[in-house]
Structures are given as C-alpha cells and as structure tokens.
mmCIF file of C-alpha atoms in Angstrom:
data_model
loop_
_atom_site.group_PDB
_atom_site.id
_atom_site.type_symbol
_atom_site.label_atom_id
_atom_site.label_comp_id
_atom_site.label_asym_id
_atom_site.label_seq_id
_atom_site.Cartn_x
_atom_site.Cartn_y
_atom_site.Cartn_z
ATOM 1 C CA LYS F 163 12.642 1.768 -27.794
ATOM 2 C CA ALA F 164 14.345 1.156 -24.468
ATOM 3 C CA GLY F 165 12.115 1.241 -21.416
ATOM 4 C CA VAL F 166 12.712 2.858 -18.071
ATOM 5 C CA THR F 167 15.959 1.554 -16.613
ATOM 6 C CA GLN F 168 16.539 1.381 -12.902
ATOM 7 C CA THR F 169 19.844 0.463 -11.361
ATOM 8 C CA PRO F 170 20.771 -1.455 -9.394
ATOM 9 C CA ARG F 171 18.016 -4.118 -9.385
ATOM 10 C CA TYR F 172 18.909 -5.361 -5.921
ATOM 11 C CA LEU F 173 20.719 -3.739 -3.044
ATOM 12 C CA ILE F 174 21.538 -4.754 0.515
ATOM 13 C CA LYS F 175 22.598 -2.070 2.954
ATOM 14 C CA THR F 176 23.052 -1.838 6.702
ATOM 15 C CA ARG F 177 21.253 0.531 9.030
ATOM 16 C CA GLY F 178 22.767 3.990 9.124
ATOM 17 C CA GLN F 179 24.262 3.808 5.644
ATOM 18 C CA GLN F 180 23.074 5.848 2.723
ATOM 19 C CA VAL F 181 22.043 4.689 -0.723
ATOM 20 C CA THR F 182 21.599 6.206 -4.169
ATOM 21 C CA LEU F 183 19.243 4.722 -6.734
ATOM 22 C CA SER F 184 19.249 5.639 -10.396
ATOM 23 C CA CYS F 185 16.509 5.920 -12.990
ATOM 24 C CA SER F 186 16.958 6.505 -16.721
ATOM 25 C CA PRO F 187 13.632 7.427 -18.352
ATOM 26 C CA ILE F 188 12.476 6.515 -21.814
ATOM 27 C CA SER F 189 14.256 8.658 -24.377
ATOM 28 C CA GLY F 190 12.362 11.921 -24.777
ATOM 29 C CA HIS F 191 10.477 11.602 -21.508
ATOM 30 C CA ARG F 192 11.097 14.583 -19.272
ATOM 31 C CA SER F 193 8.991 13.742 -16.254
ATOM 32 C CA VAL F 194 10.183 11.226 -13.660
ATOM 33 C CA SER F 195 8.332 10.064 -10.555
ATOM 34 C CA TRP F 196 9.456 7.827 -7.728
ATOM 35 C CA TYR F 197 7.365 5.472 -5.611
ATOM 36 C CA GLN F 198 8.072 3.276 -2.621
ATOM 37 C CA GLN F 199 6.245 -0.052 -2.468
ATOM 38 C CA THR F 200 6.018 -2.080 0.740
ATOM 39 C CA PRO F 201 3.655 -4.898 1.728
ATOM 40 C CA GLY F 202 2.262 -2.835 4.583
ATOM 41 C CA GLN F 203 1.871 0.599 2.999
ATOM 42 C CA GLY F 204 1.448 -0.320 -0.650
ATOM 43 C CA LEU F 205 2.576 2.151 -3.292
ATOM 44 C CA GLN F 206 3.437 5.542 -1.898
ATOM 45 C CA PHE F 207 4.457 8.573 -3.907
ATOM 46 C CA LEU F 208 7.912 9.965 -3.152
ATOM 47 C CA PHE F 209 8.601 12.776 -5.639
ATOM 48 C CA GLU F 210 8.088 13.981 -9.162
ATOM 49 C CA TYR F 211 10.635 15.821 -11.290
ATOM 50 C CA PHE F 212 10.220 17.695 -14.528
ATOM 51 C CA SER F 213 12.975 19.604 -16.313
ATOM 52 C CA GLU F 214 15.302 19.255 -13.318
ATOM 53 C CA THR F 215 12.735 20.756 -10.937
ATOM 54 C CA GLN F 216 10.910 18.945 -8.193
ATOM 55 C CA ARG F 217 7.212 19.535 -8.836
ATOM 56 C CA ASN F 218 5.700 17.461 -6.137
ATOM 57 C CA LYS F 219 6.804 15.637 -3.002
ATOM 58 C CA GLY F 220 5.130 12.938 -0.976
ATOM 59 C CA ASN F 221 4.943 12.641 2.764
ATOM 60 C CA PHE F 222 8.381 11.225 3.477
ATOM 61 C CA PRO F 223 11.072 12.430 5.902
ATOM 62 C CA GLY F 224 13.928 14.611 4.756
ATOM 63 C CA ARG F 225 16.213 11.575 4.632
ATOM 64 C CA PHE F 226 14.655 10.917 1.242
ATOM 65 C CA SER F 227 15.850 13.242 -1.469
ATOM 66 C CA GLY F 228 16.150 13.248 -5.205
ATOM 67 C CA ARG F 229 17.304 15.158 -8.206
ATOM 68 C CA GLN F 230 16.996 15.187 -11.948
ATOM 69 C CA PHE F 231 19.762 15.912 -14.402
ATOM 70 C CA SER F 232 19.647 17.816 -17.669
ATOM 71 C CA ASN F 233 19.376 14.534 -19.606
ATOM 72 C CA SER F 234 16.238 13.697 -17.526
ATOM 73 C CA ARG F 235 17.973 10.902 -15.646
ATOM 74 C CA SER F 236 17.025 10.946 -11.990
ATOM 75 C CA GLU F 237 18.542 9.757 -8.758
ATOM 76 C CA MET F 238 17.054 9.335 -5.356
ATOM 77 C CA ASN F 239 19.053 9.198 -2.174
ATOM 78 C CA VAL F 240 18.147 7.831 1.220
ATOM 79 C CA SER F 241 20.435 8.764 4.087
ATOM 80 C CA THR F 242 20.721 7.142 7.510
ATOM 81 C CA LEU F 243 18.888 4.022 6.389
ATOM 82 C CA GLU F 244 16.361 2.391 8.687
ATOM 83 C CA LEU F 245 15.001 -1.145 8.599
ATOM 84 C CA GLY F 246 11.642 0.264 7.504
ATOM 85 C CA ASP F 247 13.190 1.645 4.338
ATOM 86 C CA SER F 248 13.352 -1.891 2.952
ATOM 87 C CA ALA F 249 11.102 -1.739 -0.083
ATOM 88 C CA LEU F 250 10.779 -1.890 -3.822
ATOM 89 C CA TYR F 251 11.522 1.557 -5.228
ATOM 90 C CA LEU F 252 9.830 2.180 -8.553
ATOM 91 C CA CYS F 253 10.530 4.928 -11.020
ATOM 92 C CA ALA F 254 8.091 6.013 -13.733
ATOM 93 C CA SER F 255 8.571 8.345 -16.656
ATOM 94 C CA SER F 256 6.282 10.225 -19.006
ATOM 95 C CA LEU F 257 6.632 12.866 -21.692
ATOM 96 C CA LEU F 258 5.011 15.494 -19.509
ATOM 97 C CA PRO F 259 3.789 15.405 -15.906
ATOM 98 C CA GLU F 260 0.171 15.531 -17.034
ATOM 99 C CA ASP F 261 0.501 12.593 -19.404
ATOM 100 C CA TYR F 262 -1.399 9.500 -18.506
ATOM 101 C CA GLY F 263 1.157 7.303 -20.169
ATOM 102 C CA TYR F 264 3.324 6.559 -17.154
ATOM 103 C CA THR F 265 5.887 3.849 -17.919
ATOM 104 C CA PHE F 266 7.438 2.148 -14.928
ATOM 105 C CA GLY F 267 10.818 0.535 -14.551
ATOM 106 C CA SER F 268 11.345 -2.849 -12.940
ATOM 107 C CA GLY F 269 12.346 -1.248 -9.671
ATOM 108 C CA THR F 270 15.200 -1.472 -7.222
ATOM 109 C CA ARG F 271 14.654 -3.827 -4.339
ATOM 110 C CA LEU F 272 16.395 -2.397 -1.295
ATOM 111 C CA THR F 273 16.947 -4.505 1.792
ATOM 112 C CA VAL F 274 18.206 -2.838 4.942
ATOM 113 C CA VAL F 275 19.732 -5.178 7.519
ATOM 114 C CA ALA M 281 -8.485 9.537 3.669
ATOM 115 C CA GLN M 282 -8.214 6.580 1.317
ATOM 116 C CA LYS M 283 -8.886 7.835 -2.178
ATOM 117 C CA ILE M 284 -8.686 4.548 -4.048
ATOM 118 C CA THR M 285 -10.303 1.404 -2.688
ATOM 119 C CA GLN M 286 -9.812 -2.092 -3.982
ATOM 120 C CA THR M 287 -11.913 -4.355 -1.809
ATOM 121 C CA GLN M 288 -10.700 -7.674 -3.186
ATOM 122 C CA PRO M 289 -7.291 -8.652 -1.785
ATOM 123 C CA GLY M 290 -7.329 -11.826 -3.866
ATOM 124 C CA MET M 291 -9.337 -13.246 -6.734
ATOM 125 C CA PHE M 292 -9.358 -16.589 -8.520
ATOM 126 C CA VAL M 293 -10.592 -17.200 -12.039
ATOM 127 C CA GLN M 294 -10.654 -20.204 -14.315
ATOM 128 C CA GLU M 295 -8.597 -19.951 -17.481
ATOM 129 C CA LYS M 296 -10.613 -18.600 -20.445
ATOM 130 C CA GLU M 297 -13.266 -17.070 -18.202
ATOM 131 C CA ALA M 298 -13.838 -13.354 -17.616
ATOM 132 C CA VAL M 299 -13.081 -11.640 -14.316
ATOM 133 C CA THR M 300 -13.932 -8.226 -12.861
ATOM 134 C CA LEU M 301 -11.615 -6.450 -10.460
ATOM 135 C CA ASP M 302 -13.299 -3.758 -8.402
ATOM 136 C CA CYS M 303 -12.109 -0.218 -7.827
ATOM 137 C CA THR M 304 -13.868 2.731 -6.243
ATOM 138 C CA TYR M 305 -12.435 6.192 -5.839
ATOM 139 C CA ASP M 306 -13.130 9.407 -4.052
ATOM 140 C CA THR M 307 -12.609 12.867 -5.472
ATOM 141 C CA SER M 308 -14.338 16.212 -5.703
ATOM 142 C CA ASP M 309 -12.244 17.304 -8.672
ATOM 143 C CA PRO M 310 -14.218 17.108 -11.942
ATOM 144 C CA SER M 311 -11.029 16.403 -13.885
ATOM 145 C CA TYR M 312 -9.153 13.218 -13.113
ATOM 146 C CA GLY M 313 -7.739 10.135 -14.747
ATOM 147 C CA LEU M 314 -8.147 6.509 -13.786
ATOM 148 C CA PHE M 315 -5.578 3.822 -14.529
ATOM 149 C CA TRP M 316 -5.069 0.141 -14.136
ATOM 150 C CA TYR M 317 -1.646 -1.425 -13.833
ATOM 151 C CA LYS M 318 -0.500 -5.027 -13.714
ATOM 152 C CA GLN M 319 2.462 -6.036 -11.585
ATOM 153 C CA PRO M 320 3.829 -9.528 -12.208
ATOM 154 C CA SER M 321 6.242 -11.117 -9.762
ATOM 155 C CA SER M 322 9.154 -9.461 -11.584
ATOM 156 C CA GLY M 323 8.062 -6.163 -10.020
ATOM 157 C CA GLU M 324 7.575 -4.006 -13.097
ATOM 158 C CA MET M 325 4.311 -2.065 -13.242
ATOM 159 C CA ILE M 326 2.689 -2.535 -16.635
ATOM 160 C CA PHE M 327 0.160 0.046 -17.807
ATOM 161 C CA LEU M 328 -3.063 -1.609 -18.955
ATOM 162 C CA ILE M 329 -5.778 0.952 -19.526
ATOM 163 C CA TYR M 330 -6.756 4.566 -18.935
ATOM 164 C CA GLN M 331 -10.101 6.350 -18.507
ATOM 165 C CA GLY M 332 -10.438 10.096 -18.372
ATOM 166 C CA SER M 333 -13.194 11.593 -16.238
ATOM 167 C CA TYR M 334 -14.714 13.317 -19.261
ATOM 168 C CA ASP M 335 -14.573 10.288 -21.528
ATOM 169 C CA GLN M 336 -18.061 9.304 -22.578
ATOM 170 C CA GLN M 337 -17.255 5.753 -23.521
ATOM 171 C CA ASN M 338 -15.676 2.995 -21.495
ATOM 172 C CA ALA M 339 -12.035 2.423 -22.359
ATOM 173 C CA THR M 340 -11.009 -0.840 -23.988
ATOM 174 C CA GLU M 341 -7.594 -2.269 -24.788
ATOM 175 C CA GLY M 342 -7.639 -5.745 -26.251
ATOM 176 C CA ARG M 343 -8.885 -8.131 -23.558
ATOM 177 C CA TYR M 344 -9.072 -5.318 -21.004
ATOM 178 C CA SER M 345 -12.023 -3.022 -20.568
ATOM 179 C CA LEU M 346 -12.828 -0.500 -17.906
ATOM 180 C CA ASN M 347 -16.382 -0.360 -16.591
ATOM 181 C CA PHE M 348 -16.600 3.331 -15.683
ATOM 182 C CA GLN M 349 -19.595 4.348 -13.589
ATOM 183 C CA LYS M 350 -18.966 7.985 -12.809
ATOM 184 C CA ALA M 351 -21.936 8.571 -10.524
ATOM 185 C CA ARG M 352 -20.937 5.582 -8.422
ATOM 186 C CA LYS M 353 -17.241 6.583 -8.599
ATOM 187 C CA SER M 354 -16.345 3.142 -9.737
ATOM 188 C CA ALA M 355 -13.786 2.016 -12.325
ATOM 189 C CA ASN M 356 -13.789 -1.743 -12.483
ATOM 190 C CA LEU M 357 -11.366 -3.633 -14.707
ATOM 191 C CA VAL M 358 -12.791 -6.473 -16.773
ATOM 192 C CA ILE M 359 -10.402 -9.057 -18.193
ATOM 193 C CA SER M 360 -11.976 -11.302 -20.774
ATOM 194 C CA ALA M 361 -10.754 -14.788 -21.700
ATOM 195 C CA SER M 362 -8.268 -15.011 -18.804
ATOM 196 C CA GLN M 363 -4.873 -16.511 -19.507
ATOM 197 C CA LEU M 364 -2.367 -18.083 -17.127
ATOM 198 C CA GLY M 365 -0.069 -15.128 -17.770
ATOM 199 C CA ASP M 366 -2.682 -12.796 -16.304
ATOM 200 C CA SER M 367 -1.808 -14.031 -12.804
ATOM 201 C CA ALA M 368 -0.382 -10.941 -11.097
ATOM 202 C CA MET M 369 -1.179 -8.042 -8.797
ATOM 203 C CA TYR M 370 -3.494 -5.447 -10.292
ATOM 204 C CA PHE M 371 -3.532 -1.860 -9.123
ATOM 205 C CA CYS M 372 -6.116 0.809 -9.705
ATOM 206 C CA ALA M 373 -4.823 4.377 -9.629
ATOM 207 C CA MET M 374 -6.213 7.878 -9.917
ATOM 208 C CA ARG M 375 -4.494 11.059 -10.979
ATOM 209 C CA GLU M 376 -5.814 14.466 -9.911
ATOM 210 C CA GLY M 377 -3.531 17.239 -11.084
ATOM 211 C CA ASN M 378 -0.078 16.429 -9.755
ATOM 212 C CA ASP M 379 -1.307 13.765 -7.356
ATOM 213 C CA MET M 380 -1.242 10.099 -8.378
ATOM 214 C CA ARG M 381 -2.555 7.577 -5.878
ATOM 215 C CA PHE M 382 -2.761 3.812 -5.983
ATOM 216 C CA GLY M 383 -5.102 1.319 -4.407
ATOM 217 C CA ALA M 384 -3.859 -1.568 -2.284
ATOM 218 C CA GLY M 385 -4.096 -3.972 -5.192
ATOM 219 C CA THR M 386 -5.831 -7.248 -5.999
ATOM 220 C CA ARG M 387 -3.899 -10.463 -6.504
ATOM 221 C CA LEU M 388 -5.408 -12.362 -9.403
ATOM 222 C CA THR M 389 -4.694 -16.051 -9.797
ATOM 223 C CA VAL M 390 -5.731 -17.782 -13.004
ATOM 224 C CA LYS M 391 -6.347 -21.497 -12.585
ATOM 225 C CA PRO M 392 -5.699 -23.935 -15.459
#
C-alpha cells in the first residue's frame, strides 16, 4: 500500500511569504500529525488532526496553522515566513490517534531565504 | 523539562557487531508507549520498534530489540549484527496520551 505522501519535497521561499505543505496519509488512516525538525531544536510537535478536528497543538506561534479534509488529507500553512522557519516538516499518519503505528512521510524541506 | 534523553550524539560500530543506543525518559503517567525510529539521510522516519509501559517482555523486531528497564526509566535499543545500511540517525520517542515527544537523536555510523 502507498505510504504517507508529502508534497512538495523541497521548497524555497523568501521571508514574508506564506507556504502551504500537503500530506496524504496512508489509505484508511484518519489521524495526521505534523512535526518540525531543525538541527537546533530537533523534532518538535506542531499539531495533530483526527476526523477534521485539531486534537492537539504544539507550542508554535499562530503563523503556523493546519487543517484536515474529509478524505483525511492534511495541509499546514505558515504565514509571514521567517528565516528560522527553515526546517524539515514531517507528517505522520495512523489509524487512530492512540495507535502506536505512526508512519512518517519523507518530509518537505523548506528553506527560507 | 526534557522528557526524553539520548546521551550519545554519535556512535560508531563495526559491521556485524551489536550496538546499544541509550534512551532514558521521564514520566509520572503509568500508561505510556516508547518508540524507536530510524532516519536515514533521505529524511523519512522509519518505525523500528514499540514497547508499551505495561508490556512484561522486551519488544523484539528482527535484529532490533528494546531493553526496557521500567524502574530505571530506560528504553535502550539494541541492534544486533550491524549492517552498513544501519548508518542513520536514531530517535527514541515517548507517547503519553496525546503527547508524543522525541529525543535529540543518536547518529550511528557502521564501519566496514
């Protein structure tokens, strides 16, 4: 079966712009989580969605937002980009939020210049 | 407060030997799950092994085993018979309820 698909794989944006990243979970998975990975801060939790509802949110500013559609696909948006937003953004899906079987995508590498 | 600690930023191991990657955690919740993930240079996080806090036996998955010492709050990953393809970053993670946290990772390099 197809894995978690994240698009695009690479992205270069300038400061002040906004960006939207997409995540398609494994078919049948209804829970989607997003993480930001940087060399300095490591893996940090952004948000978790289940059945189109945000269940949990990490400690990130309001510039970071997300949503989940009825087909479980999820998008995250970052507005007014800053240099510090340069990171690998990883999406993970599971059948249910409590499942231990998180499956990650390959990530979107965002570079802000 | 740091909930997951991986004290080894980098580790080297000779091909075909075993290696242990350390992980300690902090929680007061009796119910939690512990995970190990592998991240090769491609960036994808690959799930390796899971241990539930109530599991009596140590988890094993092929060449991976988890040395779970609950009283010490330790969940070390043991990789037996290392292969060159095992060179990657390894992350320990803990899930308590809705909260999933990762350690800083250990970079494992397997030498031929």
